[in-house]
Amino acid sequence: MFSRTVIVSASNASHHAKLLDDLAKVRYRLFVETLQWTLPLAKHGRDLDQFDDERATYVVVVDLQGNIRAAVRLHDTTGPTLLTTVYKHLVAGEVPQSSWIWEGTRMLVHPDLPPADSAIAFGELLSACVSYGLSKGIECWVSVSDPTLERALRRAGAATRRLGPVIEVEAGVKALALTLDCDVATLQRIETGLQRLRASRAGNHQLVA
């Protein structure tokens, strides 16, 4: 499966309006319809909230036709974030905030991808995030996660640490706060895992902005 990564921020968002709209639809389908999250601002088949603002950066893995395979929303933590405003009770102590700490939210893999492709798309997304982070001087990510995603991150090669306990944030929905290292060693582990996943198929992955 051929894929590429698109980095969308305020500086180029106008050139990627369709991609951002498609992403909002995929988010709604996954988080609202499938996972049944309570998201008051999600409506008209799109998941958008107060953090889809001019500070947001989106890392989106797409196929050669531009179809979304995986994505995540990023924010620097010098301003308001999901952890500092909505889920700070997930952190035991102070929520990490710094110009070199960024938050990742709404991480997803397209629900229509078969399992093998899902694993590759997830690895590509993590690789792109760490590569982007290294280019920006980011040393650490923080994220609101859940136990299933935590396990997937570790399997893919990410070094994660919990910032607090697992808490049931709504009926049947458990969440926790994590940190993830953003360093060369992490990138190497993720890439090694990707090589194994791609061993039986050809792949080509580009990073574009």
Coordinates of C-alpha atoms in Angstrom, one line a residue:
M1 CA 0.0 0.0 0.0
F2 CA 1.5 3.3 -1.1
S3 CA 0.9 6.2 1.2
R4 CA 2.1 9.7 2.1
T5 CA 1.8 12.0 5.1
V6 CA 0.3 15.5 4.9
I7 CA 1.0 18.0 7.6
V8 CA -1.7 20.6 7.9
S9 CA -1.5 23.8 10.0
A10 CA -2.9 27.3 9.9
S11 CA -0.3 28.2 7.3
N12 CA -1.6 25.8 4.7
A13 CA -5.1 24.8 5.9
S14 CA -6.8 26.6 3.1
H15 CA -5.1 24.3 0.6
H16 CA -6.4 21.2 2.5
A17 CA -10.0 22.2 3.2
K18 CA -11.5 18.9 1.7
L19 CA -9.0 16.8 3.7
L20 CA -9.9 18.5 6.9
D21 CA -13.6 18.1 6.2
D22 CA -13.0 14.4 5.4
L23 CA -11.1 14.0 8.7
A24 CA -14.0 15.6 10.7
K25 CA -16.3 13.0 9.1
V26 CA -14.1 10.1 9.8
R27 CA -13.7 11.3 13.4
Y28 CA -17.5 11.5 13.8
R29 CA -18.0 8.1 12.4
L30 CA -15.3 6.5 14.7
F31 CA -15.7 8.4 17.9
V32 CA -19.4 9.2 17.9
E33 CA -21.1 6.5 15.9
T34 CA -18.7 3.5 16.7
L35 CA -17.2 4.3 20.1
Q36 CA -20.2 6.2 21.3
W37 CA -18.2 9.0 22.9
T38 CA -20.3 11.9 24.3
L39 CA -19.0 14.9 22.2
P40 CA -21.4 17.8 22.6
L41 CA -19.9 19.9 19.8
A42 CA -20.0 17.1 17.2
K43 CA -22.9 17.5 14.9
H44 CA -24.0 17.3 11.2
G45 CA -21.8 14.2 10.8
R46 CA -18.6 16.0 11.8
D47 CA -16.5 15.9 14.9
L48 CA -15.1 19.4 15.6
D49 CA -14.4 21.0 18.9
Q50 CA -12.7 24.0 20.5
F51 CA -9.3 22.5 19.9
D52 CA -9.8 22.5 16.1
D53 CA -8.4 26.0 16.1
E54 CA -5.6 28.0 14.4
R55 CA -3.1 26.4 16.9
A56 CA -3.9 22.9 15.7
T57 CA -1.6 20.9 13.5
Y58 CA -2.9 17.7 11.8
V59 CA -0.7 14.8 10.8
V60 CA -2.7 12.8 8.2
V61 CA -1.6 9.6 6.4
V62 CA -3.4 9.2 3.1
D63 CA -3.3 6.8 0.2
L64 CA -2.4 7.8 -3.3
Q65 CA -6.1 8.8 -4.0
G66 CA -6.1 11.1 -0.9
N67 CA -8.2 8.8 1.2
I68 CA -7.4 9.0 4.9
R69 CA -5.7 6.0 6.5
A70 CA -4.7 7.5 9.9
A71 CA -4.5 10.9 11.6
V72 CA -3.9 12.8 14.8
R73 CA -4.3 16.4 16.0
L74 CA -1.4 18.1 17.7
H75 CA -1.1 21.2 19.9
D76 CA 1.8 22.7 21.7
T77 CA 1.2 22.8 25.4
T78 CA 2.0 26.4 26.1
G79 CA -1.7 27.2 25.6
P80 CA -5.0 25.5 26.5
T81 CA -5.1 21.7 25.8
L82 CA -7.5 18.8 26.3
L83 CA -5.4 17.7 29.4
T84 CA -5.2 21.2 31.0
T85 CA -8.9 22.1 30.5
V86 CA -11.1 18.9 30.3
Y87 CA -9.1 16.0 31.6
K88 CA -6.6 17.4 34.1
H89 CA -8.1 15.0 36.7
L90 CA -6.3 12.2 34.8
V91 CA -2.9 13.6 35.8
A92 CA -1.5 13.0 39.3
G93 CA 0.1 16.3 39.9
E94 CA 0.8 19.1 37.5
V95 CA -0.1 18.7 33.8
P96 CA 3.2 18.8 31.8
Q97 CA 3.4 22.1 29.8
S98 CA 6.4 23.4 27.8
S99 CA 7.3 24.6 24.3
W100 CA 9.0 21.2 23.8
I101 CA 6.0 19.1 25.0
W102 CA 3.1 18.7 22.6
E103 CA -0.3 17.1 23.0
G104 CA -1.8 14.6 20.6
T105 CA -5.5 14.0 20.5
R106 CA -8.2 12.3 18.3
M107 CA -5.6 9.7 17.1
L108 CA -7.3 7.3 14.7
V109 CA -6.9 4.7 12.0
H110 CA -9.7 4.6 9.4
P111 CA -12.2 2.0 10.6
D112 CA -12.6 0.5 7.1
L113 CA -9.0 -0.7 6.8
P114 CA -8.3 -4.4 7.2
P115 CA -6.2 -5.4 10.3
A116 CA -2.9 -5.7 8.4
D117 CA -3.3 -2.3 6.8
S118 CA -4.5 -0.8 10.0
A119 CA -1.3 -1.8 11.8
I120 CA 0.8 -0.4 9.0
A121 CA -1.2 2.9 8.9
F122 CA -0.8 3.2 12.7
G123 CA 2.9 2.7 12.4
E124 CA 3.2 5.2 9.6
L125 CA 1.3 7.7 11.7
L126 CA 3.5 7.3 14.7
S127 CA 6.6 7.5 12.5
A128 CA 5.4 10.7 10.9
C129 CA 4.6 12.2 14.3
V130 CA 8.0 11.5 15.7
S131 CA 9.7 12.7 12.6
Y132 CA 7.7 15.9 12.7
G133 CA 8.4 16.3 16.4
L134 CA 12.1 15.9 15.9
S135 CA 12.1 18.5 13.2
K136 CA 10.3 20.9 15.6
G137 CA 12.5 20.2 18.6
I138 CA 9.8 18.4 20.4
E139 CA 11.1 16.0 23.1
C140 CA 7.8 14.6 24.5
W141 CA 4.2 14.0 23.6
V142 CA 1.3 13.9 26.1
S143 CA -2.1 12.4 25.3
V144 CA -5.4 11.4 26.6
S145 CA -5.5 7.7 25.8
D146 CA -7.2 4.5 26.9
P147 CA -5.8 1.0 27.8
T148 CA -6.3 -0.4 24.3
L149 CA -4.5 2.5 22.6
E150 CA -1.8 2.3 25.2
R151 CA -1.1 -1.3 24.3
A152 CA -1.1 -0.5 20.6
L153 CA 1.4 2.3 21.1
R154 CA 3.8 0.0 23.0
R155 CA 3.5 -2.7 20.4
A156 CA 4.3 -0.2 17.7
G157 CA 7.5 0.8 19.5
A158 CA 6.5 3.9 21.4
A159 CA 7.9 4.4 24.9
T160 CA 4.9 5.4 27.1
R161 CA 4.5 6.4 30.7
R162 CA 1.3 6.9 32.6
L163 CA 0.7 10.3 34.3
G164 CA -2.1 9.0 36.5
P165 CA -4.6 6.2 37.0
V166 CA -7.1 4.8 34.6
I167 CA -10.4 6.5 35.2
E168 CA -13.9 5.8 33.9
V169 CA -14.8 9.2 32.3
E170 CA -18.2 8.1 31.2
A171 CA -20.2 4.9 31.2
G172 CA -18.0 2.2 29.7
V173 CA -15.3 4.6 28.6
K174 CA -12.0 4.4 30.4
A175 CA -9.2 7.0 29.9
L176 CA -5.7 7.7 31.1
A177 CA -3.0 10.3 30.5
L178 CA 0.3 9.3 28.9
T179 CA 3.6 10.7 27.9
L180 CA 5.4 9.4 24.8
D181 CA 9.1 10.0 24.1
C182 CA 9.9 11.8 20.9
D183 CA 13.5 10.8 20.1
V184 CA 15.6 9.0 17.6
A185 CA 15.5 5.7 19.5
T186 CA 11.7 5.7 19.4
L187 CA 11.7 6.5 15.7
Q188 CA 14.1 3.6 15.0
R189 CA 11.9 1.2 17.0
I190 CA 8.8 2.3 15.1
E191 CA 10.5 2.0 11.7
T192 CA 11.9 -1.4 12.6
G193 CA 8.3 -2.5 13.4
L194 CA 7.1 -1.0 10.1
Q195 CA 9.7 -2.9 8.1
R196 CA 8.4 -6.1 9.6
L197 CA 4.8 -5.3 8.8
R198 CA 5.7 -4.3 5.2
A199 CA 8.0 -7.3 4.6
S200 CA 5.4 -9.0 2.4
R201 CA 4.4 -6.0 0.4
A202 CA 5.9 -3.0 -1.4
G203 CA 5.5 0.4 0.3
N204 CA 6.4 3.9 -0.4
H205 CA 6.0 6.7 2.3
Q206 CA 6.7 10.3 1.7
L207 CA 6.4 13.3 4.1
V208 CA 5.0 16.5 2.6
A209 CA 3.8 19.8 4.0

